[in-house]
XYZ file of N, CA, C and O in Angstrom:
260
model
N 23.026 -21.931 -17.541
C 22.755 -20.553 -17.874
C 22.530 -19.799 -16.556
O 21.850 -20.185 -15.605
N 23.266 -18.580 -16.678
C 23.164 -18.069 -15.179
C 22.288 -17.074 -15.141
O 22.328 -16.702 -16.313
N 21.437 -16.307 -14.545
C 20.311 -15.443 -14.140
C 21.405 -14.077 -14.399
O 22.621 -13.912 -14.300
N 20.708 -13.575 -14.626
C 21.132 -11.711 -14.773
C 20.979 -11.758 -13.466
O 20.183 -12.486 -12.874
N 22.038 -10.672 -12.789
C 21.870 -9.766 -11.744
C 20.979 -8.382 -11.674
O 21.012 -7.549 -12.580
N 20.301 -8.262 -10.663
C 19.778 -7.299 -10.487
C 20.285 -6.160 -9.595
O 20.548 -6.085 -8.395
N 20.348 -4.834 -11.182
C 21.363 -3.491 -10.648
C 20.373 -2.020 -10.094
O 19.744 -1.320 -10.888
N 20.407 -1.848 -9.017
C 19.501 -0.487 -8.426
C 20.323 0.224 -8.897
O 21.546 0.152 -8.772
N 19.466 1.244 -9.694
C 19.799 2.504 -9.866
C 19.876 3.575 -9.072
O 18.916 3.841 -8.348
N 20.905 4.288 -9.070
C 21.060 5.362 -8.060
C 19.754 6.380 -8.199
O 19.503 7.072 -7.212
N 19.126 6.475 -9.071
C 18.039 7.419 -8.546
C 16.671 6.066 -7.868
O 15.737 6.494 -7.189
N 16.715 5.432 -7.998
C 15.466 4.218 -7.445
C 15.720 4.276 -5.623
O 14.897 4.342 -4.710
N 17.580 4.205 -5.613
C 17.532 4.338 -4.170
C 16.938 5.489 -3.311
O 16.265 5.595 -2.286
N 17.501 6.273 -4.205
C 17.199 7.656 -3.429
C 15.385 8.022 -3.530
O 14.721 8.647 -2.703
N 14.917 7.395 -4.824
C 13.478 7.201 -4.475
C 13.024 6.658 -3.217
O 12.163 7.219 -2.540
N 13.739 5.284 -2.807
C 12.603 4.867 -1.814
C 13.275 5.250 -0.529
O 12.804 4.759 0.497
N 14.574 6.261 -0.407
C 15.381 6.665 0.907
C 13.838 7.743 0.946
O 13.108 7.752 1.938
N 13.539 8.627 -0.364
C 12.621 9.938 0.436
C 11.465 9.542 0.550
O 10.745 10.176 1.320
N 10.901 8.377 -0.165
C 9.713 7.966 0.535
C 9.631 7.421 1.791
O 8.595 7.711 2.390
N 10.459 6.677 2.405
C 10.934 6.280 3.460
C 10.442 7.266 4.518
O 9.590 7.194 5.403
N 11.543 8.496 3.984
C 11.446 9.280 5.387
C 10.030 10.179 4.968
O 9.763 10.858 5.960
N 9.154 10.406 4.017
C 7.999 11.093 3.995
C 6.704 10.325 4.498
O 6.502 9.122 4.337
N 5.787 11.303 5.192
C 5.007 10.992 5.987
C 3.770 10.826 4.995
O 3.538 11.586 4.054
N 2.926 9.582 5.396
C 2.615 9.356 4.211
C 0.995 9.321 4.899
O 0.684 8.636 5.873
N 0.042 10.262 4.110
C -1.652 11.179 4.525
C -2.111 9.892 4.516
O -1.562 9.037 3.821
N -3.187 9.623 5.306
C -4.200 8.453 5.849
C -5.656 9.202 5.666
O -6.113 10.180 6.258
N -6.173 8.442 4.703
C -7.785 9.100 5.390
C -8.055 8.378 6.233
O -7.498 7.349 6.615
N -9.566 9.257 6.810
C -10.365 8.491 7.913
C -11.095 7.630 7.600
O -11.775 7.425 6.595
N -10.842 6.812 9.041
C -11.559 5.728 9.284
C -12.842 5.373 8.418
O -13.115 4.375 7.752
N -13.658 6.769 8.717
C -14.689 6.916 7.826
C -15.491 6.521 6.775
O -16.449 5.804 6.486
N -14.430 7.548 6.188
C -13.931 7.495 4.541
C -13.474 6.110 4.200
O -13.513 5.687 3.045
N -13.106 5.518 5.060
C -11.981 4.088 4.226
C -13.472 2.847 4.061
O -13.637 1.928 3.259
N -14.336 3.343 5.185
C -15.316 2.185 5.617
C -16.081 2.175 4.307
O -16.359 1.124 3.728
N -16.450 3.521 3.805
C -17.289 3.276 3.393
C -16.630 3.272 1.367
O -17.248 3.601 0.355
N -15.659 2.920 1.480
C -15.228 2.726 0.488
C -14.860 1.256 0.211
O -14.664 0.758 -0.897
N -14.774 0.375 1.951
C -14.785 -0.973 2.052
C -16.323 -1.197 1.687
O -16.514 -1.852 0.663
N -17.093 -0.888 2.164
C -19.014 -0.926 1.382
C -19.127 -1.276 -0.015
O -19.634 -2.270 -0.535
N -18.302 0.185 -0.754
C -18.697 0.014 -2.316
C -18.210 -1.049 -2.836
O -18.719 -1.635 -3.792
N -16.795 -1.516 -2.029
C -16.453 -2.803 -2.628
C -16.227 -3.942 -2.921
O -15.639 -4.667 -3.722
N -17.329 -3.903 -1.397
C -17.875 -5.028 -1.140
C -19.209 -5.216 -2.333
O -19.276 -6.283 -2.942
N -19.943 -4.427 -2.526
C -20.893 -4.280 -2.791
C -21.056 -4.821 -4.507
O -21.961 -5.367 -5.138
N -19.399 -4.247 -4.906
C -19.284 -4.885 -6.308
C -18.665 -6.099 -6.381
O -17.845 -6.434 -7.236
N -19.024 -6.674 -5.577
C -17.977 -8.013 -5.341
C -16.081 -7.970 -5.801
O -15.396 -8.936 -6.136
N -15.611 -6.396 -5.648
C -14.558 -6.758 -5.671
C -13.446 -7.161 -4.615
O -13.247 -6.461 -3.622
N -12.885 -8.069 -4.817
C -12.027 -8.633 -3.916
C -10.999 -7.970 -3.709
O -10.969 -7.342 -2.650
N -9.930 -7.890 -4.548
C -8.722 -6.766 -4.508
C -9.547 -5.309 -3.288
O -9.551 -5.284 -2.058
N -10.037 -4.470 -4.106
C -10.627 -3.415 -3.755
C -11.306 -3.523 -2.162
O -11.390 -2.543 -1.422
N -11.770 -4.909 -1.789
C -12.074 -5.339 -0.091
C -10.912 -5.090 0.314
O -10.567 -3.972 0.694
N -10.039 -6.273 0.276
C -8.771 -6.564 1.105
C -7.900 -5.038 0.898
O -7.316 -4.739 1.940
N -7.727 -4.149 -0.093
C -7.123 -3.432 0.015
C -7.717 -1.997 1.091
O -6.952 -1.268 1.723
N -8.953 -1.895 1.073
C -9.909 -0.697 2.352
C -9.500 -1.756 3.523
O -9.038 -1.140 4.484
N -9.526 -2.854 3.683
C -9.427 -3.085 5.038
C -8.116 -3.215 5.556
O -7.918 -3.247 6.771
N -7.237 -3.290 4.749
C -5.910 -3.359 5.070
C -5.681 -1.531 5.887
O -5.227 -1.006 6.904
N -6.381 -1.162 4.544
C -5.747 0.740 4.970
C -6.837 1.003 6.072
O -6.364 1.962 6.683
N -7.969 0.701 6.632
C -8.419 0.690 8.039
C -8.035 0.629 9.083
O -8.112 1.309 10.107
N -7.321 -0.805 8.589
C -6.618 -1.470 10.376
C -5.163 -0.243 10.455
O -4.740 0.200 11.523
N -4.539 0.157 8.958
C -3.359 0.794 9.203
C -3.928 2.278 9.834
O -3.369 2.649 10.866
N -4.954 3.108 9.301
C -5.767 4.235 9.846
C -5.908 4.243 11.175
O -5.357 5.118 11.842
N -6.817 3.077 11.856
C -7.020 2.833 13.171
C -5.713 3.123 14.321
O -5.656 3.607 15.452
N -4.368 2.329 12.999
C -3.632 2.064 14.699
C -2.345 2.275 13.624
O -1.960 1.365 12.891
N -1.611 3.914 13.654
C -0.538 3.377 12.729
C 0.639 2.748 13.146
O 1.687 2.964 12.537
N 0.600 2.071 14.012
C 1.805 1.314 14.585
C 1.810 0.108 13.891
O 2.872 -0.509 13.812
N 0.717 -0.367 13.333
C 1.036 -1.278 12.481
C 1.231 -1.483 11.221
O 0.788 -0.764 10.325
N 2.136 -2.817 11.026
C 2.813 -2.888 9.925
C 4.087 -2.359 9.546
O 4.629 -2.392 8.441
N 4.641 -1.674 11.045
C 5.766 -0.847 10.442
C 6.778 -1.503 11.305
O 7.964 -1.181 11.221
């Protein structure tokens, strides 16, 4: 049995061509820390790793790209 192919739709491309080229708002450092706090604070995990990810990207946007 063979796997379906997977077909992009012409509007999906052109979705991620204009996200691509759009500049995409960062809060501050700040703001991100202390949103890494609250979620730490509720022991959520997702909600950690995801403030510290967008920190290190805030700090320095050269990374990751």
């Amino acid at each position: 049995m063979s796997r379906p192919s997977y077909v992009r739709r012409p509007t999906e491309r052109a979705a991620l061509a204009a996200a691509a080229r759009s500049a995409r708002p960062t809060r501050s450092v700040p703001a991100l820390l202390a949103a890494l706090l609250v979620a730490h604070e509720r022991t959520d995990r997702e909600g950690v790793q995801l403030c510290a990810h967008r920190v290190v990207r805030a700090a320095d946007p050269g990374v990751g790209e």
